[in-house]
CSV table of C-alpha atoms and ligand atoms in Angstrom, one decimal:
chain,number,residue,atom,x,y,z
A,1,MET,CA,-20.8,-39.5,-22.2
A,2,PRO,CA,-21.6,-36.3,-24.1
A,3,TRP,CA,-24.6,-36.4,-26.4
A,4,THR,CA,-23.9,-37.1,-30.1
A,5,SER,CA,-25.7,-35.4,-33.0
A,6,HIS,CA,-27.4,-38.8,-33.6
A,7,GLN,CA,-28.9,-38.6,-30.1
A,8,TYR,CA,-30.2,-35.1,-30.7
A,9,ASN,CA,-31.8,-36.2,-33.9
A,10,GLN,CA,-33.4,-39.2,-32.3
A,11,HIS,CA,-34.6,-37.0,-29.4
A,12,PHE,CA,-36.4,-34.6,-31.8
A,13,ALA,CA,-37.7,-37.4,-34.0
A,14,ALA,CA,-39.3,-39.1,-31.0
A,15,GLU,CA,-40.9,-35.8,-30.0
A,16,LEU,CA,-42.3,-35.4,-33.5
A,17,ALA,CA,-43.5,-39.0,-33.6
A,18,ARG,CA,-45.4,-38.4,-30.4
A,19,LEU,CA,-47.2,-35.3,-31.9
A,20,LYS,CA,-48.0,-37.4,-35.0
A,21,GLY,CA,-49.4,-40.2,-32.9
A,22,ASP,CA,-51.7,-37.7,-31.1
A,23,GLY,CA,-52.9,-36.3,-34.5
A,24,ARG,CA,-51.4,-32.9,-33.4
A,25,TYR,CA,-48.6,-32.6,-36.0
A,26,ARG,CA,-49.1,-29.3,-37.8
A,27,THR,CA,-49.0,-29.3,-41.6
A,28,PHE,CA,-49.1,-25.9,-43.2
A,29,ALA,CA,-51.3,-25.3,-46.2
A,30,VAL,CA,-49.2,-23.6,-48.8
A,31,LEU,CA,-51.4,-20.8,-50.2
A,32,GLU,CA,-51.1,-18.2,-52.9
A,33,ARG,CA,-53.5,-15.4,-52.0
A,34,LEU,CA,-54.9,-13.9,-55.2
A,35,CYS,CA,-55.0,-10.2,-54.9
A,36,GLY,CA,-58.5,-9.0,-56.0
A,37,GLU,CA,-60.0,-12.5,-55.7
A,38,PHE,CA,-60.3,-12.9,-51.9
A,39,PRO,CA,-61.5,-15.3,-50.5
A,40,TYR,CA,-60.2,-17.4,-53.3
A,41,ALA,CA,-56.6,-18.6,-53.1
A,42,LEU,CA,-54.4,-21.2,-54.9
A,43,MET,CA,-53.5,-24.0,-52.6
A,44,HIS,CA,-50.3,-26.0,-53.5
A,45,GLY,CA,-50.4,-29.7,-52.9
A,46,PRO,CA,-48.6,-32.8,-54.2
A,47,GLU,CA,-50.7,-32.8,-57.4
A,48,GLY,CA,-50.1,-29.1,-58.1
A,49,ALA,CA,-52.1,-26.0,-57.3
A,50,LYS,CA,-55.8,-25.9,-56.8
A,51,LYS,CA,-58.1,-22.9,-56.5
A,52,VAL,CA,-60.0,-23.0,-53.1
A,53,VAL,CA,-62.3,-20.9,-51.1
A,54,VAL,CA,-60.6,-20.0,-47.9
A,55,TRP,CA,-62.9,-20.2,-44.8
A,56,CYS,CA,-60.4,-19.6,-42.0
A,57,SER,CA,-58.7,-16.3,-42.9
A,58,ASN,CA,-58.2,-13.7,-40.3
A,59,ASP,CA,-58.2,-11.0,-43.0
A,60,TYR,CA,-61.7,-10.5,-41.7
A,61,LEU,CA,-62.8,-7.7,-44.0
A,62,GLY,CA,-60.6,-8.5,-47.0
A,63,MET,CA,-58.5,-5.3,-46.3
A,64,GLY,CA,-55.4,-7.2,-47.5
A,65,GLN,CA,-56.4,-6.4,-51.0
A,66,HIS,CA,-58.2,-3.1,-50.6
A,67,PRO,CA,-57.1,-0.6,-53.3
A,68,SER,CA,-56.4,2.2,-50.8
A,69,VAL,CA,-54.1,0.0,-48.8
A,70,LEU,CA,-52.3,-1.3,-51.8
A,71,GLN,CA,-51.9,2.2,-53.2
A,72,ALA,CA,-50.5,3.6,-49.9
A,73,MET,CA,-48.0,0.7,-49.7
A,74,LYS,CA,-46.9,1.2,-53.3
A,75,GLU,CA,-46.3,4.9,-52.7
A,76,ALA,CA,-44.5,4.2,-49.4
A,77,VAL,CA,-42.1,1.7,-50.9
A,78,GLU,CA,-41.3,4.1,-53.7
A,79,THR,CA,-40.8,7.0,-51.3
A,80,TRP,CA,-39.2,5.4,-48.3
A,81,GLY,CA,-37.8,2.1,-49.5
A,82,ALA,CA,-38.1,-1.3,-47.8
A,83,GLY,CA,-37.0,-1.4,-44.2
A,84,ALA,CA,-37.0,1.1,-41.3
A,85,GLY,CA,-33.2,0.9,-40.8
A,86,GLY,CA,-33.0,0.0,-37.2
A,87,THR,CA,-34.7,-0.1,-33.8
A,88,ARG,CA,-36.9,2.8,-32.8
A,89,ASN,CA,-34.0,4.0,-30.6
A,90,ILE,CA,-31.3,3.7,-33.2
A,91,GLY,CA,-32.4,5.3,-36.4
A,92,GLY,CA,-35.6,3.4,-36.9
A,93,THR,CA,-38.3,5.9,-35.9
A,94,ALA,CA,-40.0,6.9,-39.1
A,95,TRP,CA,-42.4,9.8,-39.5
A,96,ILE,CA,-45.1,7.3,-40.5
A,97,HIS,CA,-44.6,5.4,-37.2
A,98,THR,CA,-45.4,8.5,-35.2
A,99,LYS,CA,-48.3,9.5,-37.5
A,100,LEU,CA,-49.9,6.0,-37.2
A,101,GLU,CA,-49.4,6.1,-33.4
A,102,GLN,CA,-51.2,9.5,-33.1
A,103,GLU,CA,-54.1,8.2,-35.3
A,104,LEU,CA,-54.4,5.0,-33.3
A,105,ALA,CA,-54.4,6.8,-30.0
A,106,ALA,CA,-57.1,9.2,-31.2
A,107,TRP,CA,-59.2,6.3,-32.5
A,108,HIS,CA,-59.2,4.6,-29.1
A,109,GLY,CA,-59.7,7.9,-27.2
A,110,LYS,CA,-56.3,7.5,-25.6
A,111,GLN,CA,-53.4,9.9,-25.2
A,112,THR,CA,-50.7,7.8,-26.8
A,113,ALA,CA,-50.1,4.6,-28.7
A,114,LEU,CA,-47.0,2.5,-29.4
A,115,LEU,CA,-46.3,0.1,-32.3
A,116,PHE,CA,-44.8,-3.4,-32.2
A,117,GLN,CA,-43.8,-5.9,-34.8
A,118,SER,CA,-46.8,-8.1,-33.9
A,119,GLY,CA,-49.7,-8.4,-31.6
A,120,TYR,CA,-47.9,-11.3,-29.9
A,121,ALA,CA,-44.9,-9.1,-29.2
A,122,ALA,CA,-47.2,-6.3,-27.9
A,123,ASN,CA,-48.9,-8.6,-25.4
A,124,GLU,CA,-45.9,-10.5,-24.2
A,125,THR,CA,-43.6,-7.6,-23.6
A,126,THR,CA,-46.2,-5.1,-22.3
A,127,LEU,CA,-47.6,-7.5,-19.8
A,128,ALA,CA,-44.2,-8.7,-18.6
A,129,THR,CA,-43.1,-5.1,-18.3
A,130,LEU,CA,-46.2,-3.9,-16.5
A,131,ILE,CA,-45.7,-6.7,-13.9
A,132,ARG,CA,-42.0,-5.9,-13.5
A,133,LEU,CA,-42.7,-2.2,-13.0
A,134,MET,CA,-45.2,-2.9,-10.3
A,135,PRO,CA,-43.5,-5.1,-7.7
A,136,GLY,CA,-45.9,-7.3,-5.8
A,137,CYS,CA,-48.6,-6.6,-8.3
A,138,ALA,CA,-51.5,-9.2,-8.3
A,139,VAL,CA,-52.5,-10.2,-11.8
A,140,PHE,CA,-55.9,-11.5,-12.7
A,141,SER,CA,-56.1,-13.3,-16.1
A,142,ASP,CA,-59.1,-14.9,-17.9
A,143,VAL,CA,-58.4,-18.7,-18.4
A,144,GLY,CA,-59.1,-18.3,-22.1
A,145,ASN,CA,-56.5,-15.6,-22.7
A,146,HIS,CA,-54.2,-15.9,-25.7
A,147,ALA,CA,-50.8,-17.6,-25.6
A,148,SER,CA,-49.1,-14.2,-26.1
A,149,MET,CA,-50.7,-12.9,-22.9
A,150,ILE,CA,-49.9,-16.1,-21.0
A,151,ALA,CA,-46.3,-15.8,-22.2
A,152,GLY,CA,-46.1,-12.3,-20.7
A,153,MET,CA,-47.2,-13.6,-17.3
A,154,ARG,CA,-45.3,-16.9,-17.4
A,155,GLY,CA,-43.9,-18.0,-14.1
A,156,TYR,CA,-45.2,-15.0,-12.2
A,157,GLN,CA,-46.1,-16.0,-8.7
A,158,HIS,CA,-48.9,-13.5,-7.9
A,159,LYS,CA,-51.1,-14.6,-10.9
A,160,HIS,CA,-54.8,-15.6,-10.4
A,161,ILE,CA,-56.7,-17.2,-13.2
A,162,PHE,CA,-60.5,-16.5,-13.3
A,163,ALA,CA,-63.1,-18.7,-15.1
A,164,HIS,CA,-63.8,-17.6,-18.6
A,165,ASN,CA,-65.8,-14.4,-18.8
A,166,ASP,CA,-66.9,-14.9,-15.2
A,167,GLY,CA,-67.2,-11.7,-13.2
A,168,THR,CA,-68.2,-13.6,-10.1
A,169,ASP,CA,-65.1,-15.6,-10.1
A,170,LEU,CA,-63.0,-12.6,-10.8
A,171,GLU,CA,-64.6,-10.7,-7.9
A,172,ARG,CA,-63.9,-13.8,-5.6
A,173,LEU,CA,-60.2,-13.6,-6.4
A,174,LEU,CA,-60.0,-9.8,-6.2
A,175,ALA,CA,-61.8,-9.8,-2.8
A,176,ALA,CA,-59.3,-12.3,-1.5
A,177,THR,CA,-56.3,-10.2,-2.4
A,178,ASP,CA,-54.6,-7.6,-0.1
A,179,ALA,CA,-56.4,-4.3,-0.9
A,180,ALA,CA,-53.1,-2.4,-0.7
A,181,LYS,CA,-51.5,-4.3,-3.5
A,182,PRO,CA,-51.4,-2.9,-7.1
A,183,LYS,CA,-53.6,-5.1,-9.3
A,184,LEU,CA,-53.8,-5.8,-13.0
A,185,ILE,CA,-56.8,-7.4,-14.8
A,186,ALA,CA,-56.0,-8.8,-18.3
A,187,CYS,CA,-58.7,-10.0,-20.7
A,188,GLU,CA,-59.7,-10.1,-24.3
A,189,SER,CA,-62.9,-8.6,-25.8
A,190,VAL,CA,-63.6,-11.2,-28.4
A,191,TYR,CA,-62.3,-14.7,-27.7
A,192,SER,CA,-61.2,-16.1,-31.1
A,193,MET,CA,-61.7,-19.8,-30.4
A,194,ASP,CA,-65.2,-19.8,-29.0
A,195,GLY,CA,-66.4,-16.5,-30.5
A,196,SER,CA,-67.5,-15.2,-27.0
A,197,ILE,CA,-67.5,-11.6,-25.9
A,198,ALA,CA,-66.2,-10.5,-22.5
A,199,PRO,CA,-68.5,-8.7,-20.0
A,200,LEU,CA,-66.4,-5.5,-20.3
A,201,PRO,CA,-68.7,-3.2,-18.2
A,202,ALA,CA,-68.8,-5.7,-15.3
A,203,ILE,CA,-65.0,-6.1,-15.5
A,204,ALA,CA,-64.5,-2.3,-15.5
A,205,ASP,CA,-66.8,-2.0,-12.5
A,206,LEU,CA,-64.7,-4.6,-10.6
A,207,ALA,CA,-61.5,-2.8,-11.6
A,208,ARG,CA,-62.8,0.4,-10.2
A,209,LYS,CA,-64.1,-1.2,-7.0
A,210,TYR,CA,-60.9,-3.0,-6.3
A,211,GLY,CA,-58.5,-0.5,-7.7
A,212,ALA,CA,-57.1,-2.5,-10.6
A,213,LEU,CA,-55.4,-1.4,-13.8
A,214,THR,CA,-57.1,-2.9,-16.9
A,215,TYR,CA,-55.5,-4.5,-20.0
A,216,LEU,CA,-57.7,-5.3,-22.9
A,217,ASP,CA,-56.7,-7.4,-26.0
A,218,GLU,CA,-59.0,-6.3,-28.9
A,219,VAL,CA,-57.1,-8.2,-31.5
A,220,HIS,CA,-60.2,-10.0,-32.9
A,221,ALA,CA,-62.4,-6.9,-32.5
A,222,VAL,CA,-60.6,-3.9,-33.9
A,223,GLY,CA,-62.0,-3.0,-37.3
A,224,LEU,CA,-65.1,-5.0,-36.6
A,225,TYR,CA,-67.1,-3.6,-33.7
A,226,GLY,CA,-68.1,-0.2,-32.6
A,227,PRO,CA,-69.3,2.9,-34.6
A,228,THR,CA,-65.8,3.6,-36.0
A,229,GLY,CA,-64.6,0.0,-35.7
A,230,ALA,CA,-62.4,0.7,-32.7
A,231,GLY,CA,-63.5,-2.5,-31.0
A,232,VAL,CA,-66.0,-3.9,-28.5
A,233,ALA,CA,-65.0,-1.4,-25.8
A,234,GLU,CA,-66.1,1.4,-28.2
A,235,GLN,CA,-69.3,-0.5,-29.0
A,236,MET,CA,-70.1,-0.9,-25.3
A,237,GLY,CA,-69.0,2.7,-24.5
A,238,VAL,CA,-66.3,1.7,-22.0
A,239,SER,CA,-63.0,2.5,-23.9
A,240,ASP,CA,-62.1,5.1,-21.2
A,241,ARG,CA,-62.4,2.4,-18.5
A,242,PHE,CA,-59.7,0.2,-19.9
A,243,ASP,CA,-56.2,1.6,-19.2
A,244,VAL,CA,-54.4,-0.2,-22.0
A,245,ILE,CA,-56.0,-1.4,-25.2
A,246,GLU,CA,-54.0,-3.7,-27.4
A,247,GLY,CA,-54.6,-4.4,-31.1
A,248,THR,CA,-53.2,-5.9,-34.2
A,249,PHE,CA,-52.9,-5.1,-37.9
A,250,GLY,CA,-52.7,-8.8,-38.6
A,251,LYS,CA,-56.5,-9.5,-38.6
A,252,ALA,CA,-59.1,-7.0,-39.8
A,253,PHE,CA,-56.4,-4.5,-41.0
A,254,GLY,CA,-55.2,-7.1,-43.5
A,255,LEU,CA,-51.5,-6.6,-42.7
A,256,ALA,CA,-49.2,-7.5,-39.8
A,257,GLY,CA,-48.0,-5.7,-36.6
A,258,GLY,CA,-49.4,-4.8,-33.2
A,259,TYR,CA,-49.9,-1.8,-30.9
A,260,ILE,CA,-51.0,-0.6,-27.5
A,261,ALA,CA,-52.8,2.6,-26.6
A,262,GLY,CA,-53.3,4.2,-23.3
A,263,ALA,CA,-52.4,7.1,-21.0
A,264,ALA,CA,-49.1,8.9,-21.8
A,265,THR,CA,-47.3,7.8,-18.6
A,266,VAL,CA,-48.2,4.1,-19.0
A,267,ILE,CA,-47.2,3.9,-22.6
A,268,ASP,CA,-44.0,5.9,-22.1
A,269,ALA,CA,-43.1,3.5,-19.3
A,270,ILE,CA,-43.5,0.6,-21.7
A,271,ARG,CA,-41.6,2.5,-24.5
A,272,SER,CA,-38.8,3.0,-22.0
A,273,HIS,CA,-38.6,-0.4,-20.4
A,274,ALA,CA,-40.0,-3.2,-22.6
A,275,PRO,CA,-37.3,-5.3,-24.2
A,276,GLY,CA,-39.7,-6.6,-26.9
A,277,PHE,CA,-40.1,-2.9,-28.0
A,278,ILE,CA,-36.5,-1.6,-27.5
A,279,PHE,CA,-34.3,-4.3,-28.8
A,280,THR,CA,-35.9,-5.1,-32.2
A,281,THR,CA,-35.9,-3.5,-35.6
A,282,SER,CA,-39.0,-1.4,-36.1
A,283,MET,CA,-41.9,-2.0,-38.4
A,284,PRO,CA,-41.1,-1.3,-42.1
A,285,PRO,CA,-42.6,2.1,-43.0
A,286,VAL,CA,-44.4,0.4,-45.9
A,287,VAL,CA,-46.4,-1.7,-43.4
A,288,ALA,CA,-47.1,1.4,-41.3
A,289,ALA,CA,-48.4,3.2,-44.4
A,290,GLY,CA,-50.6,0.3,-45.2
A,291,ALA,CA,-51.9,0.1,-41.6
A,292,LEU,CA,-52.7,3.9,-41.7
A,293,ALA,CA,-54.6,3.5,-45.0
A,294,SER,CA,-56.4,0.5,-43.6
A,295,LEU,CA,-57.4,2.5,-40.5
A,296,ASN,CA,-58.7,5.3,-42.6
A,297,VAL,CA,-61.0,2.9,-44.5
A,298,ILE,CA,-62.0,1.0,-41.4
A,299,LYS,CA,-63.3,4.1,-39.5
A,300,THR,CA,-66.2,4.4,-42.0
A,301,ALA,CA,-66.4,0.8,-43.2
A,302,HIS,CA,-70.0,0.4,-41.9
A,303,ASP,CA,-71.1,-1.5,-44.9
A,304,LEU,CA,-68.3,-4.0,-44.7
A,305,ARG,CA,-68.9,-4.6,-41.0
A,306,ALA,CA,-72.7,-5.0,-41.6
A,307,ARG,CA,-72.1,-7.5,-44.4
A,308,GLN,CA,-69.6,-9.4,-42.4
A,309,GLN,CA,-72.1,-9.8,-39.5
A,310,ARG,CA,-74.8,-10.7,-42.0
A,311,GLN,CA,-72.7,-13.5,-43.6
A,312,ALA,CA,-71.7,-14.8,-40.2
A,313,GLN,CA,-75.3,-14.9,-39.1
A,314,ARG,CA,-76.4,-16.6,-42.3
A,315,LEU,CA,-73.7,-19.3,-42.0
A,316,ARG,CA,-74.5,-19.9,-38.4
A,317,GLU,CA,-78.3,-20.3,-39.1
A,318,LYS,CA,-77.7,-22.6,-42.0
A,319,LEU,CA,-75.4,-24.8,-40.0
A,320,ILE,CA,-77.9,-25.0,-37.2
A,321,ALA,CA,-80.7,-25.7,-39.6
A,322,ALA,CA,-78.7,-28.6,-41.0
A,323,GLY,CA,-78.2,-29.9,-37.4
A,324,LEU,CA,-74.4,-29.5,-37.5
A,325,PRO,CA,-72.6,-29.0,-34.2
A,326,VAL,CA,-72.0,-25.2,-34.3
A,327,LEU,CA,-71.0,-23.5,-31.1
A,328,ARG,CA,-73.5,-20.8,-30.3
A,329,CYS,CA,-72.0,-17.3,-30.1
A,330,GLU,CA,-72.8,-13.8,-31.3
A,331,THR,CA,-69.6,-12.8,-33.1
A,332,HIS,CA,-68.2,-13.0,-36.6
A,333,ILE,CA,-66.5,-16.3,-35.6
A,334,VAL,CA,-68.4,-19.5,-36.3
A,335,PRO,CA,-66.8,-22.5,-34.5
A,336,LEU,CA,-67.9,-26.0,-35.8
A,337,MET,CA,-67.2,-28.5,-33.0
A,338,ILE,CA,-65.7,-31.8,-34.0
A,339,GLY,CA,-63.8,-33.3,-31.1
A,340,GLY,CA,-60.8,-35.5,-31.9
A,341,ALA,CA,-57.8,-34.3,-33.7
A,342,HIS,CA,-57.8,-37.1,-36.3
A,343,CYS,CA,-61.5,-36.5,-37.2
A,344,CYS,CA,-61.0,-32.8,-37.4
A,345,LYS,CA,-58.1,-33.2,-39.8
A,346,GLY,CA,-60.1,-35.7,-41.7
A,347,VAL,CA,-62.9,-33.3,-42.2
A,348,SER,CA,-60.5,-30.5,-43.3
A,349,ASP,CA,-58.8,-32.9,-45.8
A,350,TRP,CA,-62.1,-34.1,-47.2
A,351,LEU,CA,-63.3,-30.5,-47.8
A,352,PHE,CA,-60.2,-29.7,-49.7
A,353,GLU,CA,-60.2,-32.8,-51.8
A,354,ASN,CA,-64.0,-32.9,-52.6
A,355,ALA,CA,-65.2,-29.4,-52.3
A,356,ALA,CA,-62.2,-27.1,-53.0
A,357,ILE,CA,-62.7,-25.6,-49.6
A,358,TYR,CA,-59.8,-24.8,-47.3
A,359,VAL,CA,-60.4,-24.6,-43.5
A,360,GLN,CA,-57.6,-25.4,-41.1
A,361,PRO,CA,-58.3,-27.9,-38.3
A,362,ILE,CA,-57.8,-26.3,-34.8
A,363,ASN,CA,-56.2,-28.7,-32.4
A,364,TYR,CA,-54.6,-28.8,-28.9
A,365,PRO,CA,-52.9,-26.7,-27.5
A,366,THR,CA,-54.8,-23.9,-29.3
A,367,VAL,CA,-58.0,-25.6,-27.9
A,368,PRO,CA,-58.3,-28.3,-25.1
A,369,VAL,CA,-58.1,-31.9,-26.2
A,370,GLY,CA,-61.5,-33.2,-27.2
A,371,GLU,CA,-62.6,-29.7,-28.3
A,372,GLU,CA,-61.0,-29.8,-31.7
A,373,ARG,CA,-62.9,-27.7,-34.2
A,374,LEU,CA,-63.1,-25.9,-37.5
A,375,ARG,CA,-63.1,-22.2,-36.9
A,376,LEU,CA,-65.1,-20.6,-39.8
A,377,THR,CA,-64.6,-16.9,-40.4
A,378,PRO,CA,-67.0,-15.6,-43.0
A,379,SER,CA,-66.0,-12.2,-44.5
A,380,PRO,CA,-68.1,-9.6,-46.4
A,381,LEU,CA,-66.6,-11.2,-49.6
A,382,HIS,CA,-68.0,-14.7,-48.9
A,383,THR,CA,-71.1,-14.9,-51.1
A,384,ASP,CA,-74.4,-16.6,-50.2
A,385,ALA,CA,-73.5,-19.3,-52.8
A,386,MET,CA,-70.2,-20.0,-51.0
A,387,ILE,CA,-72.1,-20.4,-47.7
A,388,ASP,CA,-74.5,-22.8,-49.3
A,389,GLU,CA,-71.7,-24.9,-50.9
A,390,LEU,CA,-69.9,-25.1,-47.5
A,391,VAL,CA,-73.0,-26.2,-45.6
A,392,ASP,CA,-74.0,-28.7,-48.3
A,393,ALA,CA,-70.6,-30.2,-48.3
A,394,LEU,CA,-70.5,-30.6,-44.5
A,395,ASP,CA,-74.1,-31.9,-44.4
A,396,TYR,CA,-73.2,-34.6,-47.0
A,397,LEU,CA,-70.0,-35.6,-45.1
A,398,TRP,CA,-71.8,-35.8,-41.8
A,399,THR,CA,-74.5,-38.1,-43.3
A,400,GLN,CA,-71.9,-40.2,-45.1
A,401,GLN,CA,-69.7,-40.7,-42.1
A,402,HIS,CA,-72.5,-40.8,-39.5
A,403,LEU,CA,-70.9,-38.0,-37.6
A,404,PRO,CA,-72.8,-36.8,-34.4
A,405,ARG,CA,-75.2,-33.9,-35.0
A,406,GLN,CA,-75.8,-32.8,-31.4
A,407,MET,CA,-75.9,-29.1,-30.8
A,408,VAL,CA,-73.4,-27.4,-28.6
A,409,ALA,CA,-74.6,-24.9,-26.1
B,501,PLP,N1,-54.1,-11.8,-29.2
B,501,PLP,C1,-55.0,-12.7,-29.6
B,501,PLP,C2,-56.3,-12.9,-28.8
B,501,PLP,C3,-54.7,-13.5,-30.8
B,501,PLP,O1,-55.6,-14.4,-31.2
B,501,PLP,C4,-53.5,-13.3,-31.5
B,501,PLP,C5,-53.2,-14.0,-32.7
B,501,PLP,O2,-53.9,-14.8,-33.2
B,501,PLP,C6,-52.6,-12.3,-31.0
B,501,PLP,C7,-52.9,-11.6,-29.8
B,501,PLP,C8,-51.3,-12.1,-31.7
B,501,PLP,O3,-51.5,-11.2,-32.7
B,501,PLP,P1,-50.5,-11.2,-33.9
B,501,PLP,O4,-51.0,-12.2,-34.9
B,501,PLP,O5,-50.6,-9.8,-34.4
B,501,PLP,O6,-49.2,-11.5,-33.4
């Protein structure tokens, strides 16, 4: 018997019921970001809109409301209109795309860069294409790599997963692989769910020793680390030892879109072969103009970076002093470990209802089951008073609900 529409509906309803039963059903907070008032936003709920302090934004520096970015975008829309008009191949390569690519390449100390509609698209299509262009290539991927990198390697048979940030495990796998094979090591610099930083110099050393190409996702680091904000590789002085650097405009740039930067031949090969670049409408020029303006601010945004680090450190110290289960790390990301999807959502709901604070619960599959958390991202625009209010609210809730206060290493 062929399936009826009723059967299809029942099938998907059962799937959703399973998610809800596990506490993993995603509800989206409907926010109205208030230009000029970040990190405040209006959050729409059944009882109308309420002004909240947002503690989980990836607009890490508040660049989404920076006057230079807004001005550049206003001028761009007046000059060039709304969309790009096509794929890069068919009428959709704008002057501002090529200008932005040149600036990004120079910023990372690379020959060329290439824009994508998102960091996800950049990772997925670049990794899949690199693998396709190097038959028999052995791929080495950190177990904590983002879903977009995993998607680019999905189903690939010569894939080796190394323990998180573990150079010893990576070397074990490299040493066990045929020396004559092409190799590709893929990792991130800042891991966004645990706030850890990869041992980039050690990974670069291994790549040299075993003759591997290196692919580095700096999505959570561009704008935030290094003397000009070009990322952790710049900060550690190893940019030249990573063949492809991938970044996004969706986090510290305050916009949306992604890119890769590298040697002219590698980037040209991706430009010429990657379906996720070729067969899609290019980035609206207005977004590219905003990204270029953001880049120009970011290069010298030392004060914003310093204040962001200060606020992250301050929040971390206050949470630790209150005995709250913060995961120890050195970056701008402050994970508060809760464990249990229902409890994590309960804490998030309570903060919204009682303290006008919005922080999204992070559940499986973004993190493993049992490691559910709140991922706090203080920006330079979060004040000391906001930090105090957040910690006081959490401290009160932990006491009231007898939640565990054990520290997490
Ligand atoms: N890489 C990492 C490590 C990410 O965390 C994300 C998104 O959160 C992406 C890539 C995708 O970037 P985008 O949001 O620009 O698609």
